[in-house]
Short mmCIF file of C-alpha atoms and ligand atoms in Angstrom, two decimals:
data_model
loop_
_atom_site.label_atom_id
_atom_site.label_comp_id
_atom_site.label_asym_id
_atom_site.label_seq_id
_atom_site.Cartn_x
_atom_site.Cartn_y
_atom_site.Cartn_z
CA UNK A 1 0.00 0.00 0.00
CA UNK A 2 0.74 3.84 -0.38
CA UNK A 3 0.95 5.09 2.96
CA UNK A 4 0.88 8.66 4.25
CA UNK A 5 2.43 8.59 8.27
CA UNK A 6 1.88 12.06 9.73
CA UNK A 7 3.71 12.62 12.71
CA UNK A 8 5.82 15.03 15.11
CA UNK A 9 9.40 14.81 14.21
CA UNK A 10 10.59 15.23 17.58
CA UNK A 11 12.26 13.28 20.56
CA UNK A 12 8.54 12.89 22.40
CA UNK A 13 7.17 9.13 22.33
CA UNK A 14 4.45 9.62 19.27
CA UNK A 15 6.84 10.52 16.64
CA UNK A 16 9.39 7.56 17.86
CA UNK A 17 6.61 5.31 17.50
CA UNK A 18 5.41 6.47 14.22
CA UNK A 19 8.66 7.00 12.63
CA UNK A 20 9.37 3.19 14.01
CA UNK A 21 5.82 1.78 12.05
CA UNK A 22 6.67 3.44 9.11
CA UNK A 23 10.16 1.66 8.50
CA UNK A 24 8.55 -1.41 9.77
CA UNK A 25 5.87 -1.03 6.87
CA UNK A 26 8.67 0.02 4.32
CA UNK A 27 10.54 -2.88 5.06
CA UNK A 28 7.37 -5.42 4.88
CA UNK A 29 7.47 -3.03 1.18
CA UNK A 30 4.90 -0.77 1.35
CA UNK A 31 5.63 2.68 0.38
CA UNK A 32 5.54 5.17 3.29
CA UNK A 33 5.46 9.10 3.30
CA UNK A 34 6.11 11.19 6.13
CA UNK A 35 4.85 14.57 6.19
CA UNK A 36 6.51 16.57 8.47
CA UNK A 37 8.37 20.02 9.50
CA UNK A 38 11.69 18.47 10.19
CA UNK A 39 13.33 15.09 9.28
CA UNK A 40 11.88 12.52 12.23
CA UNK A 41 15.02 11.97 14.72
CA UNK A 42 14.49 8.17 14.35
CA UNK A 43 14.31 8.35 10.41
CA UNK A 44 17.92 7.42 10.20
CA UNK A 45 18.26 4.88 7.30
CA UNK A 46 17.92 4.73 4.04
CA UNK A 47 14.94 2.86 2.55
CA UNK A 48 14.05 2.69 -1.09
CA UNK A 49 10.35 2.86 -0.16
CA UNK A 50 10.60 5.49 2.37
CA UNK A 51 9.92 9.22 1.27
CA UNK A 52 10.21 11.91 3.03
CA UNK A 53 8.31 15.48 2.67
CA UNK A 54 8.69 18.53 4.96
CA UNK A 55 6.02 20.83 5.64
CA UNK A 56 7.61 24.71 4.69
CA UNK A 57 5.99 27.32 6.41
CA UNK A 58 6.10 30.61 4.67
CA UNK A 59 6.64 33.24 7.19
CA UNK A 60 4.75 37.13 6.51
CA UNK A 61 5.22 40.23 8.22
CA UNK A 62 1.08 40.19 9.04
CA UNK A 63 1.95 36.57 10.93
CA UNK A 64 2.61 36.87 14.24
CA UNK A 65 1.64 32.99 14.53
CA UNK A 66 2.68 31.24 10.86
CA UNK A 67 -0.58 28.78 9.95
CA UNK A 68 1.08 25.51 10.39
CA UNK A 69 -2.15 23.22 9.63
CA UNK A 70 -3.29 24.87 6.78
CA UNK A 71 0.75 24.55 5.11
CA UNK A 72 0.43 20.92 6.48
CA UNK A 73 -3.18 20.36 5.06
CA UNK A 74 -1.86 21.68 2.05
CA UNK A 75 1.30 19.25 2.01
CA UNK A 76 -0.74 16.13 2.95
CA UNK A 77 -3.11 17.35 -0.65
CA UNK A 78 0.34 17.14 -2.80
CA UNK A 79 1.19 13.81 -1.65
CA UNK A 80 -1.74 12.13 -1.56
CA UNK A 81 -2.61 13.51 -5.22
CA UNK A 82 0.88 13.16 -6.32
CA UNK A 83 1.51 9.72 -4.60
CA UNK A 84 -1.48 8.17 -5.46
CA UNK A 85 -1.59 7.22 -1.61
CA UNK A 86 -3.98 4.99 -0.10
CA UNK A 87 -4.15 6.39 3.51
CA UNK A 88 -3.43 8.70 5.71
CA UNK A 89 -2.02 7.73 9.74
CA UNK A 90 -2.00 10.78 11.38
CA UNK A 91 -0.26 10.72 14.80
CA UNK A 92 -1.26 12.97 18.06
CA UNK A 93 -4.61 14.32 17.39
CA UNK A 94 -3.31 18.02 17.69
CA UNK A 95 -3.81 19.59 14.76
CA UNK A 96 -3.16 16.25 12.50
CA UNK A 97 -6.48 15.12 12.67
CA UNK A 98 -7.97 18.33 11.81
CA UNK A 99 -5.40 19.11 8.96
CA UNK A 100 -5.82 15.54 7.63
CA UNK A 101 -9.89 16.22 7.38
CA UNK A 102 -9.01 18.99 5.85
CA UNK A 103 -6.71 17.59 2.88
CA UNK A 104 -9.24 15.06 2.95
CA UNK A 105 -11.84 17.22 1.94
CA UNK A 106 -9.90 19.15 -0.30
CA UNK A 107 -9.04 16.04 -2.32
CA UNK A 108 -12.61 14.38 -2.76
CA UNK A 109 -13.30 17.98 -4.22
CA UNK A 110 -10.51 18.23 -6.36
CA UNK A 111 -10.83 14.30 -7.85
CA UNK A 112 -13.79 13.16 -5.50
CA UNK A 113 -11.70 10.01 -4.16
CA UNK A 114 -12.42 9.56 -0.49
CA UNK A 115 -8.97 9.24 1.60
CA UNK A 116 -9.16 7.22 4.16
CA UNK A 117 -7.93 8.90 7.60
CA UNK A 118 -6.61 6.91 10.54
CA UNK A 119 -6.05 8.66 13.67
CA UNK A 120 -3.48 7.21 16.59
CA UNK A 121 -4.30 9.05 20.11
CA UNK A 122 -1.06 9.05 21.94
CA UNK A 123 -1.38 10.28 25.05
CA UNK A 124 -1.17 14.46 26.52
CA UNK A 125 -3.47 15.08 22.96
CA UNK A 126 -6.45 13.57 24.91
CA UNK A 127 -5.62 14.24 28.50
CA UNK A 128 -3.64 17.26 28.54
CA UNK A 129 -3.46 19.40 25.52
CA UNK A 130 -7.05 18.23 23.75
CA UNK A 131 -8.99 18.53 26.82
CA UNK A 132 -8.33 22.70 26.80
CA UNK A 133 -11.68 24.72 25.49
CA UNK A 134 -9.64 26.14 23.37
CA UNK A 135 -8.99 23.40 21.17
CA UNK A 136 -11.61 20.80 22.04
CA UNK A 137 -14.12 21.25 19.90
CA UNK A 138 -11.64 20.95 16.76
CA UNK A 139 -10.09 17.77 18.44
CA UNK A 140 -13.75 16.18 19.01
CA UNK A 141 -14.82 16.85 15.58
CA UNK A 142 -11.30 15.65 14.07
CA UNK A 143 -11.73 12.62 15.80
CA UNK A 144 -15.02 11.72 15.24
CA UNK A 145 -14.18 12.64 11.53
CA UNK A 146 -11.64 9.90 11.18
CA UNK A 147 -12.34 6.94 9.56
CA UNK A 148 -10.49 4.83 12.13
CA UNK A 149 -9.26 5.31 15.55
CA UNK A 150 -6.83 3.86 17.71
CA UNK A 151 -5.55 4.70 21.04
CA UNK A 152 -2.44 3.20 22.28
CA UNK A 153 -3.55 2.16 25.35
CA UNK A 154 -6.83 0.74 26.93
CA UNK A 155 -6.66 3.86 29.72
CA UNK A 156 -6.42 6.48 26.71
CA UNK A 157 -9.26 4.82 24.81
CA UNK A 158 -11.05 4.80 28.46
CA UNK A 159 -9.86 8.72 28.86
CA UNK A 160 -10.88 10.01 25.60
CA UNK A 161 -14.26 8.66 25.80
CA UNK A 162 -14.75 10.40 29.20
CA UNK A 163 -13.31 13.59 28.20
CA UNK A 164 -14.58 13.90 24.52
CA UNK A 165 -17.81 13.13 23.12
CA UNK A 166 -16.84 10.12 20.43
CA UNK A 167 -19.51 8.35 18.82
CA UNK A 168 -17.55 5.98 17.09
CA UNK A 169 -15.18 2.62 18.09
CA UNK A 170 -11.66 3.20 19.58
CA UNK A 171 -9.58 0.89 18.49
CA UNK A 172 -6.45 -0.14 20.95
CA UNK A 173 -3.16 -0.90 19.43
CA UNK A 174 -0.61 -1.00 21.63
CA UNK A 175 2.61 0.28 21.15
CA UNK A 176 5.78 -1.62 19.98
CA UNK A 177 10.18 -2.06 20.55
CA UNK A 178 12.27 -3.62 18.66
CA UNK A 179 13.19 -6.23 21.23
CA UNK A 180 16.18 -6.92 18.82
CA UNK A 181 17.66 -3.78 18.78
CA UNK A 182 17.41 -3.22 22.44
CA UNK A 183 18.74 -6.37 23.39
CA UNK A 184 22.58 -5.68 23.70
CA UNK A 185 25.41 -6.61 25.35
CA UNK A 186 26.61 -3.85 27.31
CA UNK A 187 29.72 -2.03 26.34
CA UNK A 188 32.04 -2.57 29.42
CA UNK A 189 34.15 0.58 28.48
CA UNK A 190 31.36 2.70 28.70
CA UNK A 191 29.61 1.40 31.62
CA UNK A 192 33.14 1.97 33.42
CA UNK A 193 32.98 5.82 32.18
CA UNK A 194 30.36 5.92 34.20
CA UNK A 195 30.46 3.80 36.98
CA UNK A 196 34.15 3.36 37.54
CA UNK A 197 33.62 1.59 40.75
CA UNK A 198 30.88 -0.83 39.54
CA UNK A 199 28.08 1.11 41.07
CA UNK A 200 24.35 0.13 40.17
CA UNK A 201 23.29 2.59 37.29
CA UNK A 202 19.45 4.34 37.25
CA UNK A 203 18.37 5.77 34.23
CA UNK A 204 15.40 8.13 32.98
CA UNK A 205 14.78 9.60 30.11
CA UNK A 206 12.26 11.90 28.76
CA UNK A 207 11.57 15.21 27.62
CA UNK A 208 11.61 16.41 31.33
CA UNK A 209 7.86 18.23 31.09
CA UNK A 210 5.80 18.94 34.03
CA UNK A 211 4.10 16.07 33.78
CA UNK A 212 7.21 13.54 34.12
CA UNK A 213 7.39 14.71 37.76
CA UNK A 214 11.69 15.01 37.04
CA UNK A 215 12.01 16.09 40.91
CA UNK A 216 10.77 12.48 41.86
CA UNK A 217 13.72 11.07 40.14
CA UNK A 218 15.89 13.14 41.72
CA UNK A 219 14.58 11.93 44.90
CA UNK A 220 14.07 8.67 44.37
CA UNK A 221 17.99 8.80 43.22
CA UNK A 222 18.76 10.60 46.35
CA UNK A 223 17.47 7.84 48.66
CA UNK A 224 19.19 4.89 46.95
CA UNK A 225 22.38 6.90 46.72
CA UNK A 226 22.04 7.63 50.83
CA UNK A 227 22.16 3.60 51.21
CA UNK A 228 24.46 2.34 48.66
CA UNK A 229 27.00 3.98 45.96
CA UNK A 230 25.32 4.16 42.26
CA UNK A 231 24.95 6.58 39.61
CA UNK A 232 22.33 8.19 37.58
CA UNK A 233 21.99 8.94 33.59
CA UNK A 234 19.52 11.39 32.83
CA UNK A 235 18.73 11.51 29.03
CA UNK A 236 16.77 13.91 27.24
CA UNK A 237 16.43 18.04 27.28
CA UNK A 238 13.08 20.33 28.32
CA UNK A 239 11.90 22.76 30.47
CA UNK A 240 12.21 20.97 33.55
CA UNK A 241 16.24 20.34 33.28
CA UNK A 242 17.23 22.71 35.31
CA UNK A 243 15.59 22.81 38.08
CA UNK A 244 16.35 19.29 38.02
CA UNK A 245 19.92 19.81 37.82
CA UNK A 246 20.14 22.62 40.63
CA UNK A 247 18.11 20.22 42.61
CA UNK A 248 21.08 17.63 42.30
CA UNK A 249 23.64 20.15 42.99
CA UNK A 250 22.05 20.86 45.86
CA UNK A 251 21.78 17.70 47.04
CA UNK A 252 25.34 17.24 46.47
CA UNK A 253 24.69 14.66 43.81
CA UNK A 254 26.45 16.46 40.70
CA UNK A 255 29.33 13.80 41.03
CA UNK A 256 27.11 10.81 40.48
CA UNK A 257 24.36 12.19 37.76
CA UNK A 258 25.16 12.86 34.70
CA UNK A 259 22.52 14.75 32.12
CA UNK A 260 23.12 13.71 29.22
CA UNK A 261 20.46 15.76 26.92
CA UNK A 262 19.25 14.06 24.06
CA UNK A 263 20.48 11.21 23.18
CA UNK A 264 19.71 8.54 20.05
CA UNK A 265 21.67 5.20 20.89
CA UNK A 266 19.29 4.88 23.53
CA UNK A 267 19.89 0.65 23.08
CA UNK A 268 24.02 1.42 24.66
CA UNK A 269 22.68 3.74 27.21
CA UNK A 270 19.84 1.16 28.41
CA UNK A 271 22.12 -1.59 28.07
CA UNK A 272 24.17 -0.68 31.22
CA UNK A 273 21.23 0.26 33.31
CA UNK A 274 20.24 -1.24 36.08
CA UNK A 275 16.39 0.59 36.87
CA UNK A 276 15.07 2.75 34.91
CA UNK A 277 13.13 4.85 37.14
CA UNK A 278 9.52 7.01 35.49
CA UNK A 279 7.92 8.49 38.38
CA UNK A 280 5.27 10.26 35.75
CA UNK A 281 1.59 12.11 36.60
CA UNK A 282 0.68 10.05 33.91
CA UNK A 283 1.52 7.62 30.85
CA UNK A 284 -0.89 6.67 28.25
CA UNK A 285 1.61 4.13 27.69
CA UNK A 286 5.11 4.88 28.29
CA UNK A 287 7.31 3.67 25.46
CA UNK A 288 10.63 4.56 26.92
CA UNK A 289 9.50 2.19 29.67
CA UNK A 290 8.68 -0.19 27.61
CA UNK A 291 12.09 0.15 25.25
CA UNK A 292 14.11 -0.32 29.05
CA UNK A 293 12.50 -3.22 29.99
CA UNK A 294 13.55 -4.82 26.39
CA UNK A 295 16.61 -3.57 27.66
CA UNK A 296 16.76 -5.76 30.20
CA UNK A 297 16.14 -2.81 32.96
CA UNK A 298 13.51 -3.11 35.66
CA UNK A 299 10.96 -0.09 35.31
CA UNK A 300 10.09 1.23 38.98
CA UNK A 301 7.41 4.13 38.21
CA UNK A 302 4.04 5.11 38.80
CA UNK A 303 0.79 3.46 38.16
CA UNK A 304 -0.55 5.96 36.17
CA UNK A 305 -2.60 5.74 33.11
CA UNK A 306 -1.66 2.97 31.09
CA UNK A 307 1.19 2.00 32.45
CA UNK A 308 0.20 -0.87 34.73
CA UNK A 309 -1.13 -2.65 31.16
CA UNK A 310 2.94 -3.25 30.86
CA UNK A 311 4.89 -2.97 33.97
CA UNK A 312 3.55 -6.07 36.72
CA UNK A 313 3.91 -5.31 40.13
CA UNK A 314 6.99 -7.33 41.72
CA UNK A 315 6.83 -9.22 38.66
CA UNK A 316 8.49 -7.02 35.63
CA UNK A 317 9.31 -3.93 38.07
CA UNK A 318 7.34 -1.88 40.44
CA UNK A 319 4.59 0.59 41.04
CA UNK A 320 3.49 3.03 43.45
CA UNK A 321 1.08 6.10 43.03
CA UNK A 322 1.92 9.27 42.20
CA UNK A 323 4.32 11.01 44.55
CA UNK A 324 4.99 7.98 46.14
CA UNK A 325 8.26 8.65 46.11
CA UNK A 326 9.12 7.00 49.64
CA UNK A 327 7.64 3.71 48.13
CA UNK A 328 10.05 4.05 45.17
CA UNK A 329 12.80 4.62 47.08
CA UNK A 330 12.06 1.75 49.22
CA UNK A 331 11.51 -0.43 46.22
CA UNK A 332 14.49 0.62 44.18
CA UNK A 333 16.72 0.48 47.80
CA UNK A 334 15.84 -3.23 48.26
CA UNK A 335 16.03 -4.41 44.69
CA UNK A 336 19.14 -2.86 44.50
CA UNK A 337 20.60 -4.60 47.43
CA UNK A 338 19.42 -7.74 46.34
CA UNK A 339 21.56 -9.56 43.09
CA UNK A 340 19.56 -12.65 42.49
CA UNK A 341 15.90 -10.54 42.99
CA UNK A 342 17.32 -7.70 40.28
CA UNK A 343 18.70 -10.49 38.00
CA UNK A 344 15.32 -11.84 37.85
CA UNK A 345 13.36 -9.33 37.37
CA UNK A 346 15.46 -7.86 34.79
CA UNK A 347 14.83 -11.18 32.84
CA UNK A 348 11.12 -10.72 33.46
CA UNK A 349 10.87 -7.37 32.18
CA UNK A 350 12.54 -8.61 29.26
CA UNK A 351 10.20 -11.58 28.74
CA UNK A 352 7.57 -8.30 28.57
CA UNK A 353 8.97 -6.63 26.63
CA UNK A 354 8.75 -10.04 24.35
CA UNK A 355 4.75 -9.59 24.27
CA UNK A 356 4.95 -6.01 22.43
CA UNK A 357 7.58 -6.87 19.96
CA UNK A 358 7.47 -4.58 17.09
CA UNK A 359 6.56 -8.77 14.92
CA UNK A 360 3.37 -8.91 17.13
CA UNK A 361 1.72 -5.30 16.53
CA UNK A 362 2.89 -4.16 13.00
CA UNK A 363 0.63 -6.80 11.32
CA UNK A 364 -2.13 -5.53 13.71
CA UNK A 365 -1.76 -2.27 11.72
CA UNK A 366 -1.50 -4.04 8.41
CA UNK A 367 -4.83 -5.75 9.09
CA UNK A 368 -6.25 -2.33 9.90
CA UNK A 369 -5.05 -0.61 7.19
CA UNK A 370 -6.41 -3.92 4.77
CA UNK A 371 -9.65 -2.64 5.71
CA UNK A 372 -9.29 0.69 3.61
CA UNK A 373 -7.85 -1.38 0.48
CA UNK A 374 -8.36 -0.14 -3.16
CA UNK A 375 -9.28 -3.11 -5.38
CA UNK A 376 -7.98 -1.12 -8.47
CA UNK A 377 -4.40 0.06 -6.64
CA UNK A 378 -3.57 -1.99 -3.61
CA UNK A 379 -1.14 -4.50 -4.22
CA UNK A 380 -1.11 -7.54 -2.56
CA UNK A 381 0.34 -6.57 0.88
O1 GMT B 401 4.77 12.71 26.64
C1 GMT B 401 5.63 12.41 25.85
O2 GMT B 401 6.74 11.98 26.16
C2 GMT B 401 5.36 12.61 24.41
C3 GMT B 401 4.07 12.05 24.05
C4 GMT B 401 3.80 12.16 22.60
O3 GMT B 401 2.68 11.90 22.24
O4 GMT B 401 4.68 12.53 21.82
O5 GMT B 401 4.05 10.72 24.56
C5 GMT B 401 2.81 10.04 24.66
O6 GMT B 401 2.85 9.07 23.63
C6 GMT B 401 3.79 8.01 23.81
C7 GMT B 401 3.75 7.13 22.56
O7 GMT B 401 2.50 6.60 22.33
C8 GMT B 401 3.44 7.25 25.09
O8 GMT B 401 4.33 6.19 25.27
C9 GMT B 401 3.55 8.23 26.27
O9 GMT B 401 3.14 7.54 27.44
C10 GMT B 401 2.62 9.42 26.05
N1 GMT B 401 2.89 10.43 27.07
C11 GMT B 401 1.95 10.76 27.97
O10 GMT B 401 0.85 10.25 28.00
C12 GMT B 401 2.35 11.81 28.95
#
């Protein structure tokens, strides 16, 4: 099939996990188009049926705010006209849903083919962002407006019924890893870089918003590292970094955390990591959780949102509610201290990791996208 992925080019979990589907799809040799402003950060190969377009937004002295959904909209019309494509997966509801109607609109007018549009909920579109008057109307009718939905977790399909007024099915797809690619050896020279002595090493990484709670880490860090020696890699950049980094220096931690802003071998960093800690107001999913524990590191974070449909308590890693951050400490302390407890549980959260592999869910979408086949252009897969 002809496949248009719209996405968010960014670090933040949507665009990883759309950027990750389409190479999936281009390498099961479907052709895929992103439409974006910027080149997605995990679009780093080269694919013969992978095409990339970026959105240009003409600036104007009369624009104090440049209309980025109407040059997307606009975008989305060239490709699908010019591509011949069979569908459109737009990504994060906010304002892909609502350009993608749009295009769609344009192009039944233009050559009166119907597009298909697929929307994929991810997460702070529905419960943070979506939910504010000033854009929920446009997000309700976008949605309802698709011609399928999915939701990447069973809480976000639960949340965006309660918070929007949808009249059609939700469908949930969960998200995916690469089990393969995160399952590496670590590098001994670099876990020596950073923990010389052979201290236990806690990991998180994000893009350190409000709602990632980064001061809990901090904490949480500050309570193992009163019991035993370790270290802690903080990966990723946003508004919350430094606050989070005073915070350590205040603590007198700056020796034994290390920021290390963004960051895409994530698979070497994670590979030398004990616990990977996400102490998070809330996860619709929480893929970065889900790439550790393929990792082979034990998640200890909230149970927020979706997150208890990956992370089993005592099982795969732990949970505690939001705040918590004395039961996190406590849980990380004691798992720490305890080899044959963390060995096992690391294996376990790998074995998880196992059940999302990106084999599993990508011919979940295939199936989906079957359903919007063209019997005159759609080839056989
Ligand atoms: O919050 C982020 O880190 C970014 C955000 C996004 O949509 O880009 O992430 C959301 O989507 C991810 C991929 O589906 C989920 O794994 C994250 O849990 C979700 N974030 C939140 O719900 C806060």
């Amino acid at each position: 099939m002809r496949i248009g992925i719209v996405c968010y080019p960014t670090f933040g979990g949507s665009g990883v996990l759309a950027t990750e589907l389409g190479k999936a799809l281009a390498d099961e040799g479907h052709e895929v188009h992103f439409i974006t402003y910027q080149q997605p950060v995990r679009l780093n190969v080269f694919n013969a049926n992978i095409f990339y377009h970026e959105v240009r937004v003409p600036t104007y002295p009369l624009f104090d705010y440049p209309p980025y959904e109407v040059a997307l909209a606009s975008t989305m019309v060239d490709v699908i006209m010019n591509h011949d494509l069979d569908l459109l997966h737009v990504h994060y509801a906010i304002p892909h849903a609502s350009a993608a109607y749009m295009a769609k609109q344009i192009v039944k007018t233009k050559n009166g083919r119907n597009v298909p549009v697929i929307t994929t909920l991810h997460g702070t579109d529905i419960t943070l962002v979506g939910k504010d008057k000033t854009y929920e109307p446009v997000v309700t009718f976008s949605i309802n407006e698709s011609d399928a939905i999915t939701a990447v977790s069973q809480n976000l399909k639960d949340e965006t019924y309660k918070s929007f007024a949808i009249h059609k099915e939700i469908e949930v797809i969960h998200n995916f890893v690469d089990v393969a690619r995160f399952n590496k050896k670590p590098i001994d020279a670099f876990r020596k870089v950073i923990a010389p002595a052979g201290e236990k090493i806690l990991i998180h990484a994000s893009n350190f918003r409000k709602v990632k709670r980064i001061d809990d880490v901090i904490l949480v860090f500050a309570a193992v590292r009163k019991e035993m020696p370790a270290k802690l890699l903080m990966v990723g950049d946003g508004p919350e970094r430094h606050t989070a980094e005073e915070m350590g220096r205040s603590l007198g931690l700056e020796e034994d955390i290390r920021f290390l802003g963004k960051q895409e071998q994530m698979e070497d960093i994670l590979a030398v990591s004990d616990v990977f800690l996400l102490p998070s107001e809330y996860e619709s999913f929480g893929l970065a959780a889900l790439e550790a524990m393929a990792a082979r590191a034990v998640v200890i974070s909230t149970n927020a949102g979706g997150l208890s449909e990956i992370n089993i308590q005592g099982k795969t890693g732990f949970m505690a509610d939001v705040g918590d951050v004395a039961s996190m400490s406590r849980y990380a302390v004691d798992l720490l201290k305890d080899e044959t407890k963390l060995a096992e549980m690391k294996e376990a959260a790998y074995e998880q990791a196992c059940r999302f592999d990106i084999s599993k869910i990508i011919p979940v979408y295939e199936k989906l996208y079957s359903r919007f086949c063209r019997m005159d252009t759609c080839k056989a897969n």
